[in-house]
PDB file of C-alpha atoms in Angstrom:
ATOM      1  CA  MET A   1     -25.621 160.488  53.869  1.00 34.00           C
ATOM      2  CA  ARG A   2     -24.048 162.385  56.712  1.00 35.00           C
ATOM      3  CA  ILE A   3     -21.684 160.720  59.166  1.00 35.00           C
ATOM      4  CA  GLU A   4     -21.315 162.382  62.523  1.00 36.00           C
ATOM      5  CA  LYS A   5     -18.198 162.151  64.608  1.00 39.00           C
ATOM      6  CA  THR A   6     -18.569 160.344  67.867  1.00 38.00           C
ATOM      7  CA  ASN A   7     -16.430 160.892  70.881  1.00 43.00           C
ATOM      8  CA  ASN A   8     -14.980 157.683  72.099  1.00 43.00           C
ATOM      9  CA  ALA A   9     -12.868 157.272  75.224  1.00 40.00           C
ATOM     10  CA  LYS A  10      -9.692 156.443  73.333  1.00 42.00           C
ATOM     11  CA  SER A  11      -9.647 159.733  71.458  1.00 42.00           C
ATOM     12  CA  SER A  12      -9.482 161.599  74.781  1.00 43.00           C
ATOM     13  CA  VAL A  13      -6.439 159.677  76.019  1.00 45.00           C
ATOM     14  CA  ASN A  14      -3.494 162.011  76.345  1.00 50.00           C
ATOM     15  CA  PHE A  15      -0.386 160.340  77.742  1.00 60.00           C
ATOM     16  CA  ASN A  16       1.539 162.826  79.818  1.00 67.00           C
ATOM     17  CA  SER A  17       3.344 161.348  82.797  1.00 87.00           C
ATOM     18  CA  VAL A  18       6.442 159.593  84.049  1.00 94.00           C
ATOM     19  CA  TYR A  19       6.067 156.105  85.458  1.00 96.00           C
ATOM     20  CA  SER A  20       8.540 153.926  87.286  1.00 96.00           C
ATOM     21  CA  LEU A  21       8.520 150.218  87.891  1.00 97.00           C
ATOM     22  CA  LYS A  22      10.895 147.484  88.897  1.00 97.00           C
ATOM     23  CA  GLY A  23      12.090 145.273  86.077  1.00 96.00           C
ATOM     24  CA  ASN A  24      15.202 143.725  84.610  1.00 95.00           C
ATOM     25  CA  LEU A  25      16.695 144.362  81.173  1.00 94.00           C
ATOM     26  CA  LYS A  26      14.423 141.682  79.673  1.00 96.00           C
ATOM     27  CA  ASP A  27      11.381 143.590  80.983  1.00 97.00           C
ATOM     28  CA  TRP A  28      12.817 146.832  79.612  1.00 96.00           C
ATOM     29  CA  ALA A  29      13.254 145.214  76.165  1.00 96.00           C
ATOM     30  CA  HIS A  30       9.667 143.913  76.358  1.00 97.00           C
ATOM     31  CA  ILE A  31       8.402 147.417  77.123  1.00 96.00           C
ATOM     32  CA  LYS A  32      10.404 148.899  74.245  1.00 95.00           C
ATOM     33  CA  ASN A  33       9.539 146.212  71.697  1.00 95.00           C
ATOM     34  CA  GLU A  34       6.002 145.191  72.662  1.00 94.00           C
ATOM     35  CA  VAL A  35       4.340 147.679  75.015  1.00 94.00           C
ATOM     36  CA  ILE A  36       5.352 150.962  73.378  1.00 93.00           C
ATOM     37  CA  PRO A  37       4.104 149.886  69.921  1.00 92.00           C
ATOM     38  CA  LEU A  38       0.819 148.850  71.588  1.00 89.00           C
ATOM     39  CA  LEU A  39       0.526 152.234  73.291  1.00 87.00           C
ATOM     40  CA  ASN A  40       1.265 153.943  69.964  1.00 84.00           C
ATOM     41  CA  VAL A  41      -1.818 152.220  68.528  1.00 84.00           C
ATOM     42  CA  VAL A  42      -3.945 153.660  71.342  1.00 80.00           C
ATOM     43  CA  LYS A  43      -2.518 157.158  70.929  1.00 79.00           C
ATOM     44  CA  PRO A  44      -0.503 157.410  67.682  1.00 78.00           C
ATOM     45  CA  ASN A  45       0.715 160.986  68.181  1.00 77.00           C
ATOM     46  CA  SER A  46       1.886 160.615  71.785  1.00 78.00           C
ATOM     47  CA  LYS A  47       5.507 159.691  72.360  1.00 88.00           C
ATOM     48  CA  VAL A  48       6.510 157.006  74.820  1.00 91.00           C
ATOM     49  CA  LEU A  49      10.112 156.266  75.858  1.00 93.00           C
ATOM     50  CA  ALA A  50      11.460 153.680  78.298  1.00 96.00           C
ATOM     51  CA  ILE A  51      14.759 154.050  80.157  1.00 96.00           C
ATOM     52  CA  SER A  52      16.509 151.373  82.202  1.00 97.00           C
ATOM     53  CA  THR A  53      18.851 152.775  84.831  1.00 96.00           C
ATOM     54  CA  ASP A  54      20.885 149.572  84.630  1.00 96.00           C
ATOM     55  CA  GLU A  55      21.371 150.123  80.894  1.00 95.00           C
ATOM     56  CA  MET A  56      22.283 153.789  81.445  1.00 93.00           C
ATOM     57  CA  PHE A  57      24.505 153.511  84.526  1.00 94.00           C
ATOM     58  CA  THR A  58      25.203 150.055  85.984  1.00 95.00           C
ATOM     59  CA  ASN A  59      26.236 148.292  82.764  1.00 95.00           C
ATOM     60  CA  PRO A  60      28.538 151.102  81.516  1.00 93.00           C
ATOM     61  CA  LEU A  61      30.181 151.308  84.955  1.00 94.00           C
ATOM     62  CA  LYS A  62      30.659 147.544  85.012  1.00 95.00           C
ATOM     63  CA  GLN A  63      32.116 147.604  81.475  1.00 94.00           C
ATOM     64  CA  THR A  64      34.471 150.457  82.363  1.00 93.00           C
ATOM     65  CA  ILE A  65      35.689 148.723  85.510  1.00 93.00           C
ATOM     66  CA  GLY A  66      35.921 145.439  83.577  1.00 94.00           C
ATOM     67  CA  GLY A  67      38.234 147.174  81.099  1.00 93.00           C
ATOM     68  CA  ILE A  68      40.384 148.499  83.931  1.00 92.00           C
ATOM     69  CA  ALA A  69      40.476 145.037  85.514  1.00 93.00           C
ATOM     70  CA  LYS A  70      41.432 143.435  82.199  1.00 92.00           C
ATOM     71  CA  ARG A  71      44.478 145.696  81.960  1.00 90.00           C
ATOM     72  CA  THR A  72      45.653 144.426  85.361  1.00 88.00           C
ATOM     73  CA  GLY A  73      45.503 140.847  84.060  1.00 88.00           C
ATOM     74  CA  LEU A  74      44.247 139.632  87.428  1.00 84.00           C
ATOM     75  CA  GLY A  75      40.470 139.358  87.161  1.00 89.00           C
ATOM     76  CA  GLY A  76      37.188 140.935  86.151  1.00 92.00           C
ATOM     77  CA  ALA A  77      35.052 143.812  87.404  1.00 93.00           C
ATOM     78  CA  GLU A  78      33.770 141.942  90.476  1.00 93.00           C
ATOM     79  CA  TRP A  79      37.313 140.971  91.494  1.00 93.00           C
ATOM     80  CA  LEU A  80      38.545 144.537  91.063  1.00 94.00           C
ATOM     81  CA  THR A  81      35.742 146.077  93.131  1.00 96.00           C
ATOM     82  CA  GLN A  82      36.380 143.599  95.949  1.00 95.00           C
ATOM     83  CA  ASN A  83      40.133 144.180  95.715  1.00 93.00           C
ATOM     84  CA  ILE A  84      39.996 147.967  95.898  1.00 94.00           C
ATOM     85  CA  GLN A  85      37.415 147.919  98.684  1.00 96.00           C
ATOM     86  CA  ARG A  86      39.583 145.581 100.756  1.00 96.00           C
ATOM     87  CA  ASN A  87      42.882 147.338  99.990  1.00 94.00           C
ATOM     88  CA  TYR A  88      41.863 151.005  99.578  1.00 94.00           C
ATOM     89  CA  GLY A  89      38.397 151.366 101.121  1.00 94.00           C
ATOM     90  CA  ILE A  90      36.796 152.393  97.806  1.00 93.00           C
ATOM     91  CA  LYS A  91      33.234 151.031  97.601  1.00 95.00           C
ATOM     92  CA  VAL A  92      31.743 150.403  94.168  1.00 96.00           C
ATOM     93  CA  ASN A  93      28.217 149.039  93.722  1.00 94.00           C
ATOM     94  CA  LEU A  94      27.846 146.978  90.543  1.00 95.00           C
ATOM     95  CA  HIS A  95      24.503 145.476  91.575  1.00 94.00           C
ATOM     96  CA  LYS A  96      21.551 146.121  89.312  1.00 94.00           C
ATOM     97  CA  LYS A  97      18.796 148.401  90.586  1.00 95.00           C
ATOM     98  CA  ASN A  98      16.169 147.082  88.159  1.00 96.00           C
ATOM     99  CA  ASP A  99      14.502 150.492  87.793  1.00 97.00           C
ATOM    100  CA  ILE A 100      12.670 151.330  84.590  1.00 98.00           C
ATOM    101  CA  PHE A 101      11.258 154.779  83.865  1.00 97.00           C
ATOM    102  CA  VAL A 102       8.634 155.279  81.170  1.00 96.00           C
ATOM    103  CA  PHE A 103       8.205 158.825  79.876  1.00 95.00           C
ATOM    104  CA  THR A 104       5.043 159.735  77.971  1.00 91.00           C
ATOM    105  CA  GLY A 105       3.705 162.750  76.100  1.00 87.00           C
ATOM    106  CA  GLU A 106       5.271 166.084  76.951  1.00 89.00           C
ATOM    107  CA  ASP A 107       7.496 164.423  79.532  1.00 92.00           C
ATOM    108  CA  THR A 108       9.475 162.885  76.644  1.00 91.00           C
ATOM    109  CA  ALA A 109      10.355 166.434  75.556  1.00 91.00           C
ATOM    110  CA  LYS A 110      11.429 167.228  79.126  1.00 93.00           C
ATOM    111  CA  LEU A 111      13.622 164.114  79.030  1.00 94.00           C
ATOM    112  CA  GLY A 112      15.145 165.312  75.756  1.00 92.00           C
ATOM    113  CA  LYS A 113      15.931 168.708  77.273  1.00 92.00           C
ATOM    114  CA  TYR A 114      17.423 167.053  80.346  1.00 92.00           C
ATOM    115  CA  MET A 115      19.644 164.785  78.231  1.00 90.00           C
ATOM    116  CA  HIS A 116      20.732 167.722  76.068  1.00 87.00           C
ATOM    117  CA  LYS A 117      21.560 169.734  79.187  1.00 85.00           C
ATOM    118  CA  ARG A 118      23.671 166.850  80.550  1.00 81.00           C
ATOM    119  CA  ARG A 119      25.651 166.849  77.292  1.00 77.00           C
ATOM    120  CA  SER A 120      26.041 170.625  77.147  1.00 72.00           C
ATOM    121  CA  THR A 121      29.412 172.376  77.237  1.00 66.00           C
ATOM    122  CA  LEU A 122      28.843 173.681  80.758  1.00 64.00           C
ATOM    123  CA  HIS A 123      27.988 170.226  82.065  1.00 66.00           C
ATOM    124  CA  TYR A 124      30.938 168.765  80.155  1.00 67.00           C
ATOM    125  CA  LEU A 125      33.273 171.271  81.839  1.00 71.00           C
ATOM    126  CA  ALA A 126      31.767 170.511  85.263  1.00 70.00           C
ATOM    127  CA  ASN A 127      32.324 166.807  84.673  1.00 70.00           C
ATOM    128  CA  GLU A 128      35.861 167.411  83.490  1.00 76.00           C
ATOM    129  CA  PHE A 129      36.534 169.442  86.626  1.00 73.00           C
ATOM    130  CA  SER A 130      35.057 166.681  88.815  1.00 77.00           C
ATOM    131  CA  ILE A 131      37.125 164.044  87.008  1.00 78.00           C
ATOM    132  CA  MET A 132      40.272 166.139  87.452  1.00 81.00           C
ATOM    133  CA  LYS A 133      39.425 166.558  91.153  1.00 79.00           C
ATOM    134  CA  ASP A 134      38.933 162.780  91.502  1.00 79.00           C
ATOM    135  CA  THR A 135      42.226 162.220  89.673  1.00 82.00           C
ATOM    136  CA  PHE A 136      43.980 164.572  92.079  1.00 79.00           C
ATOM    137  CA  VAL A 137      42.451 162.714  95.057  1.00 77.00           C
ATOM    138  CA  ALA A 138      43.643 159.380  93.611  1.00 79.00           C
ATOM    139  CA  TRP A 139      47.113 160.810  93.032  1.00 80.00           C
ATOM    140  CA  THR A 140      47.413 162.360  96.522  1.00 77.00           C
ATOM    141  CA  LYS A 141      46.252 159.111  98.139  1.00 81.00           C
ATOM    142  CA  GLY A 142      48.927 157.269  96.172  1.00 87.00           C
ATOM    143  CA  LEU A 143      46.378 154.956  94.549  1.00 90.00           C
ATOM    144  CA  PRO A 144      47.657 152.654  91.821  1.00 91.00           C
ATOM    145  CA  PRO A 145      46.181 153.192  88.329  1.00 88.00           C
ATOM    146  CA  HIS A 146      43.555 150.430  88.639  1.00 91.00           C
ATOM    147  CA  ALA A 147      42.211 151.799  91.939  1.00 92.00           C
ATOM    148  CA  GLY A 148      42.405 155.437  90.816  1.00 90.00           C
ATOM    149  CA  GLY A 149      40.668 154.667  87.523  1.00 90.00           C
ATOM    150  CA  THR A 150      37.933 152.790  89.338  1.00 93.00           C
ATOM    151  CA  LEU A 151      37.449 155.669  91.777  1.00 92.00           C
ATOM    152  CA  ILE A 152      37.128 158.157  88.909  1.00 90.00           C
ATOM    153  CA  ALA A 153      34.680 155.981  86.928  1.00 91.00           C
ATOM    154  CA  ASN A 154      32.599 155.184  89.995  1.00 93.00           C
ATOM    155  CA  ASN A 155      32.279 158.835  91.016  1.00 92.00           C
ATOM    156  CA  PHE A 156      31.337 159.895  87.477  1.00 90.00           C
ATOM    157  CA  PHE A 157      28.543 157.324  87.128  1.00 93.00           C
ATOM    158  CA  LYS A 158      27.277 157.989  90.684  1.00 94.00           C
ATOM    159  CA  ARG A 159      26.946 161.720  89.900  1.00 90.00           C
ATOM    160  CA  GLU A 160      25.112 161.040  86.631  1.00 92.00           C
ATOM    161  CA  GLU A 161      22.814 158.475  88.227  1.00 95.00           C
ATOM    162  CA  LYS A 162      21.961 160.770  91.161  1.00 95.00           C
ATOM    163  CA  SER A 163      21.140 163.592  88.757  1.00 94.00           C
ATOM    164  CA  PHE A 164      18.915 161.351  86.615  1.00 96.00           C
ATOM    165  CA  TYR A 165      16.979 159.995  89.602  1.00 97.00           C
ATOM    166  CA  LYS A 166      16.434 163.544  90.885  1.00 96.00           C
ATOM    167  CA  PHE A 167      15.052 164.542  87.478  1.00 96.00           C
ATOM    168  CA  ALA A 168      12.990 161.406  86.790  1.00 96.00           C
ATOM    169  CA  THR A 169      11.366 161.014  90.198  1.00 95.00           C
ATOM    170  CA  LYS A 170      10.148 164.621  90.500  1.00 92.00           C
ATOM    171  CA  SER A 171       6.609 163.847  89.360  1.00 87.00           C
ATOM    172  CA  CYS A 172       6.770 160.108  88.904  1.00 94.00           C
ATOM    173  CA  LYS A 173       3.905 157.661  89.258  1.00 94.00           C
ATOM    174  CA  GLN A 174       4.562 154.114  90.437  1.00 95.00           C
ATOM    175  CA  ALA A 175       3.476 151.039  88.476  1.00 96.00           C
ATOM    176  CA  ASP A 176       3.542 147.601  90.088  1.00 96.00           C
ATOM    177  CA  ASN A 177       4.412 145.685  86.908  1.00 96.00           C
ATOM    178  CA  ILE A 178       4.110 145.881  83.110  1.00 95.00           C
ATOM    179  CA  GLN A 179       0.371 145.147  83.106  1.00 95.00           C
ATOM    180  CA  ASP A 180      -0.212 147.846  85.716  1.00 95.00           C
ATOM    181  CA  LEU A 181       1.903 150.247  83.641  1.00 94.00           C
ATOM    182  CA  ILE A 182      -0.249 149.644  80.552  1.00 92.00           C
ATOM    183  CA  ALA A 183      -3.452 150.118  82.546  1.00 91.00           C
ATOM    184  CA  LYS A 184      -2.248 153.334  84.171  1.00 91.00           C
ATOM    185  CA  VAL A 185      -0.842 154.868  80.984  1.00 89.00           C
ATOM    186  CA  THR A 186      -3.990 154.180  78.965  1.00 85.00           C
ATOM    187  CA  LYS A 187      -6.255 155.573  81.715  1.00 82.00           C
ATOM    188  CA  ASP A 188      -4.113 158.645  82.331  1.00 71.00           C
ATOM    189  CA  ASP A 189      -5.480 161.660  80.502  1.00 51.00           C
ATOM    190  CA  VAL A 190      -4.107 164.389  82.745  1.00 40.00           C
ATOM    191  CA  LYS A 191      -0.863 164.774  84.604  1.00 38.00           C
TER     192      LYS A 191
END
């Protein structure tokens, strides 16, 4: 008995795009824990990664500023950002953006290269130079340690976030919600 291979639609699916959608950290966890395993059933050899910009940038900035605020003994991150804006004109945005980026197929390799580049020696030196420049600005403006530290942290995370958005949105497709994301990823066979 001879069995012939049949071409079904699922075997032609080839995830290879970047998608963005609005969603909180709970949505991001749902995508990581529920949606990605589902997509791996549809296309087992295609990688899918989800990144929350709040997890990458907003939360670490808030934690850093919270640590600075704790050392002052006067309040938390929100208090400190309000205090330094009022007293020194330094604006820090701790509000969540709720942006999630989902990388599929070859775009996961591009993400890996991007992340490696951001951690490279050259980038590290550029960041160190920028941090030293920010430190000099804080010192010349006579900022106290809590305001200077906040300025330095804020500028660092703003630079990293701007760079990531520039990279991630280059050829990004928009999804309205998680269901729309699943539909678009599973129907997408070319970039």
